[in-house]
Amino acid sequence: MDANGKPEEKHIELLAGKIKECLPPSSVTKEDVVILCIGSDRYVGDALGPLVGTMLEEKNLPLSVYGTLEEPVHAFNLNIILKKIDKKKRKPVIIGIDASLGGREQVGHIMFKNGPLIPGTALKKMLPEVGDYHFVGFVNYVDPLPESQFLNDTRLYTVMNLANAITDVITEVFEEEKN
């Protein structure tokens, strides 16, 4: 999905519909869903996850959200948070969210995939795979600069558009089911 600017409602509904098809049938309740938003608010390019987590908490959806601006989930506490989730939830459905680097044409786009998220790969960090499904938002593109520079040179406008779009999609998936 293209999140450059405000995505059209039909694109949000289309992606939300595809996500509903992917999620396990009604044996999974909304309370079993964990949204794991990975990143740090110390770098604009890495703040996508914590921004989405904060926005989702403000929506008061019946989901467990880990990773906000106040309490980010990042490389240093990811394993602790995963153990915490494992203790609290029996068989959660985990949806991971993280920022990613891609090609120039991918910047501002969102990808939703079946399968685990592998956080930290752009910065060559060895972190555990997380989740059953995941969103990545392409915040910047690969350049000859050192990898850590990508996160510093990312536009907040792009990150905010991606965060708003991902939040809108997740809200569409889980808020609609309340009715």
Short mmCIF file of C-alpha atoms in Angstrom, two decimals:
data_model
loop_
_atom_site.label_atom_id
_atom_site.label_comp_id
_atom_site.label_asym_id
_atom_site.label_seq_id
_atom_site.Cartn_x
_atom_site.Cartn_y
_atom_site.Cartn_z
CA MET A 1 0.00 0.00 0.00
CA ASP A 2 1.26 3.46 -0.86
CA ALA A 3 1.23 5.78 2.16
CA ASN A 4 2.82 8.78 0.44
CA GLY A 5 0.28 11.37 1.49
CA LYS A 6 -3.08 10.29 2.94
CA PRO A 7 -4.07 6.84 1.60
CA GLU A 8 -7.55 6.57 0.15
CA GLU A 9 -10.15 4.86 2.32
CA LYS A 10 -10.61 2.15 -0.32
CA HIS A 11 -6.91 1.20 -0.02
CA ILE A 12 -7.18 0.98 3.76
CA GLU A 13 -10.32 -1.18 3.45
CA LEU A 14 -8.67 -3.39 0.80
CA LEU A 15 -5.60 -4.09 2.95
CA ALA A 16 -7.77 -4.56 6.05
CA GLY A 17 -9.86 -7.11 4.14
CA LYS A 18 -6.75 -9.05 3.10
CA ILE A 19 -5.53 -9.08 6.69
CA LYS A 20 -8.88 -10.43 7.91
CA GLU A 21 -8.55 -13.26 5.39
CA CYS A 22 -5.07 -14.09 6.75
CA LEU A 23 -5.98 -14.11 10.44
CA PRO A 24 -7.07 -17.41 11.92
CA PRO A 25 -10.83 -18.00 12.13
CA SER A 26 -12.95 -17.04 15.11
CA SER A 27 -11.02 -19.37 17.44
CA VAL A 28 -8.77 -16.36 18.00
CA THR A 29 -10.32 -13.54 19.98
CA LYS A 30 -9.22 -9.92 19.81
CA GLU A 31 -7.77 -10.37 23.28
CA ASP A 32 -5.39 -13.00 21.85
CA VAL A 33 -3.94 -10.51 19.36
CA VAL A 34 -0.66 -8.80 20.26
CA ILE A 35 0.62 -5.86 18.26
CA LEU A 36 4.40 -5.70 18.73
CA CYS A 37 5.72 -2.32 17.58
CA ILE A 38 9.49 -2.39 17.32
CA GLY A 39 11.77 0.64 17.15
CA SER A 40 13.17 3.58 19.01
CA ASP A 41 12.08 7.18 19.31
CA ARG A 42 15.74 8.26 19.33
CA TYR A 43 15.96 8.12 15.52
CA VAL A 44 13.25 9.44 13.23
CA GLY A 45 13.74 6.52 10.86
CA ASP A 46 13.28 3.98 13.63
CA ALA A 47 10.27 5.62 15.29
CA LEU A 48 7.61 4.00 13.09
CA GLY A 49 6.85 1.14 15.51
CA PRO A 50 6.60 3.30 18.66
CA LEU A 51 4.45 5.86 16.81
CA VAL A 52 2.01 3.15 15.67
CA GLY A 53 1.95 1.66 19.17
CA THR A 54 1.11 5.03 20.71
CA MET A 55 -1.58 5.75 18.12
CA LEU A 56 -3.15 2.31 18.66
CA GLU A 57 -3.20 2.76 22.44
CA GLU A 58 -5.04 6.05 21.93
CA LYS A 59 -7.72 4.17 19.93
CA ASN A 60 -8.45 1.87 22.91
CA LEU A 61 -8.82 -1.22 20.74
CA PRO A 62 -9.19 -4.55 22.54
CA LEU A 63 -5.64 -5.56 21.61
CA SER A 64 -2.43 -5.90 23.58
CA VAL A 65 0.04 -3.32 22.28
CA TYR A 66 3.74 -3.46 23.11
CA GLY A 67 6.10 -0.72 21.95
CA THR A 68 5.08 2.92 22.33
CA LEU A 69 6.87 6.24 22.46
CA GLU A 70 6.74 6.03 26.26
CA GLU A 71 7.89 2.40 26.44
CA PRO A 72 9.59 1.39 23.18
CA VAL A 73 10.50 -2.17 22.27
CA HIS A 74 13.99 -2.26 20.74
CA ALA A 75 17.10 -4.39 20.40
CA PHE A 76 18.00 -4.11 24.09
CA ASN A 77 14.65 -5.23 25.54
CA LEU A 78 13.06 -7.33 22.78
CA ASN A 79 13.84 -10.69 24.41
CA ILE A 80 12.45 -9.48 27.77
CA ILE A 81 9.23 -8.30 26.09
CA LEU A 82 8.84 -11.59 24.22
CA LYS A 83 9.13 -13.50 27.53
CA LYS A 84 6.58 -11.14 29.09
CA ILE A 85 4.13 -11.79 26.23
CA ASP A 86 4.71 -15.53 26.54
CA LYS A 87 3.84 -15.41 30.26
CA LYS A 88 0.68 -13.32 29.76
CA LYS A 89 -0.78 -14.95 26.65
CA ARG A 90 -1.40 -18.62 25.99
CA LYS A 91 -1.27 -18.72 22.21
CA PRO A 92 -1.17 -15.14 20.98
CA VAL A 93 -1.36 -14.08 17.39
CA ILE A 94 1.50 -11.60 17.12
CA ILE A 95 1.53 -8.89 14.47
CA GLY A 96 4.93 -7.21 14.29
CA ILE A 97 5.50 -3.68 13.03
CA ASP A 98 8.88 -2.21 12.12
CA ALA A 99 10.54 0.33 9.88
CA SER A 100 12.50 -0.93 6.90
CA LEU A 101 14.86 0.27 4.21
CA GLY A 102 14.16 -0.54 0.58
CA GLY A 103 14.64 0.78 -2.89
CA ARG A 104 13.94 4.43 -3.70
CA GLU A 105 10.59 3.49 -5.26
CA GLN A 106 9.50 1.66 -2.08
CA VAL A 107 9.85 4.65 0.27
CA GLY A 108 6.45 5.54 1.74
CA HIS A 109 4.97 2.11 1.02
CA ILE A 110 3.64 -0.46 3.48
CA MET A 111 3.96 -4.20 3.14
CA PHE A 112 1.95 -6.74 5.13
CA LYS A 113 3.25 -10.32 5.12
CA ASN A 114 2.40 -13.68 6.58
CA GLY A 115 5.28 -14.92 8.73
CA PRO A 116 7.67 -13.50 11.27
CA LEU A 117 9.36 -10.13 11.24
CA ILE A 118 13.15 -10.10 11.40
CA PRO A 119 13.97 -6.80 13.11
CA GLY A 120 17.33 -5.08 12.82
CA THR A 121 18.42 -6.61 9.51
CA ALA A 122 19.12 -3.21 7.89
CA LEU A 123 21.65 -2.46 10.62
CA LYS A 124 22.96 -6.04 10.61
CA LYS A 125 21.69 -6.77 14.13
CA MET A 126 21.06 -10.35 15.17
CA LEU A 127 17.61 -10.27 16.78
CA PRO A 128 15.00 -13.01 17.12
CA GLU A 129 12.27 -13.43 14.54
CA VAL A 130 8.95 -12.25 15.95
CA GLY A 131 5.32 -12.64 15.06
CA ASP A 132 2.94 -14.60 12.94
CA TYR A 133 2.36 -11.67 10.57
CA HIS A 134 4.04 -8.33 10.13
CA PHE A 135 3.92 -4.86 8.66
CA VAL A 136 6.97 -3.07 7.41
CA GLY A 137 6.96 0.56 6.44
CA PHE A 138 9.67 1.61 4.04
CA VAL A 139 11.00 4.79 5.66
CA ASN A 140 14.09 5.29 3.51
CA TYR A 141 16.18 3.73 0.78
CA VAL A 142 19.59 2.10 0.74
CA ASP A 143 22.33 4.55 -0.16
CA PRO A 144 26.14 4.44 -0.14
CA LEU A 145 26.07 6.20 3.26
CA PRO A 146 26.86 4.14 6.35
CA GLU A 147 23.73 2.17 7.35
CA SER A 148 23.21 4.01 10.63
CA GLN A 149 22.98 7.28 8.69
CA PHE A 150 19.74 6.14 6.99
CA LEU A 151 17.85 6.45 10.24
CA ASN A 152 19.11 9.99 10.79
CA ASP A 153 18.28 11.15 7.25
CA THR A 154 14.69 9.91 7.22
CA ARG A 155 11.86 12.41 6.85
CA LEU A 156 9.43 12.60 9.75
CA TYR A 157 6.67 13.32 7.20
CA THR A 158 7.21 9.88 5.64
CA VAL A 159 7.28 8.12 9.00
CA MET A 160 4.10 9.87 10.17
CA ASN A 161 2.24 9.00 6.94
CA LEU A 162 3.24 5.36 7.33
CA ALA A 163 2.27 5.32 11.03
CA ASN A 164 -1.14 6.86 10.33
CA ALA A 165 -1.83 4.43 7.49
CA ILE A 166 -0.82 1.32 9.49
CA THR A 167 -2.90 2.54 12.45
CA ASP A 168 -5.90 3.12 10.17
CA VAL A 169 -5.60 -0.39 8.70
CA ILE A 170 -5.32 -2.10 12.10
CA THR A 171 -8.23 -0.03 13.42
CA GLU A 172 -10.31 -1.04 10.40
CA VAL A 173 -9.51 -4.72 11.01
CA PHE A 174 -10.29 -4.81 14.73
CA GLU A 175 -12.75 -1.98 15.32
CA GLU A 176 -15.20 -3.20 12.69
CA GLU A 177 -15.46 -6.57 14.42
CA LYS A 178 -16.90 -4.89 17.54
CA ASN A 179 -20.16 -4.09 15.70
#
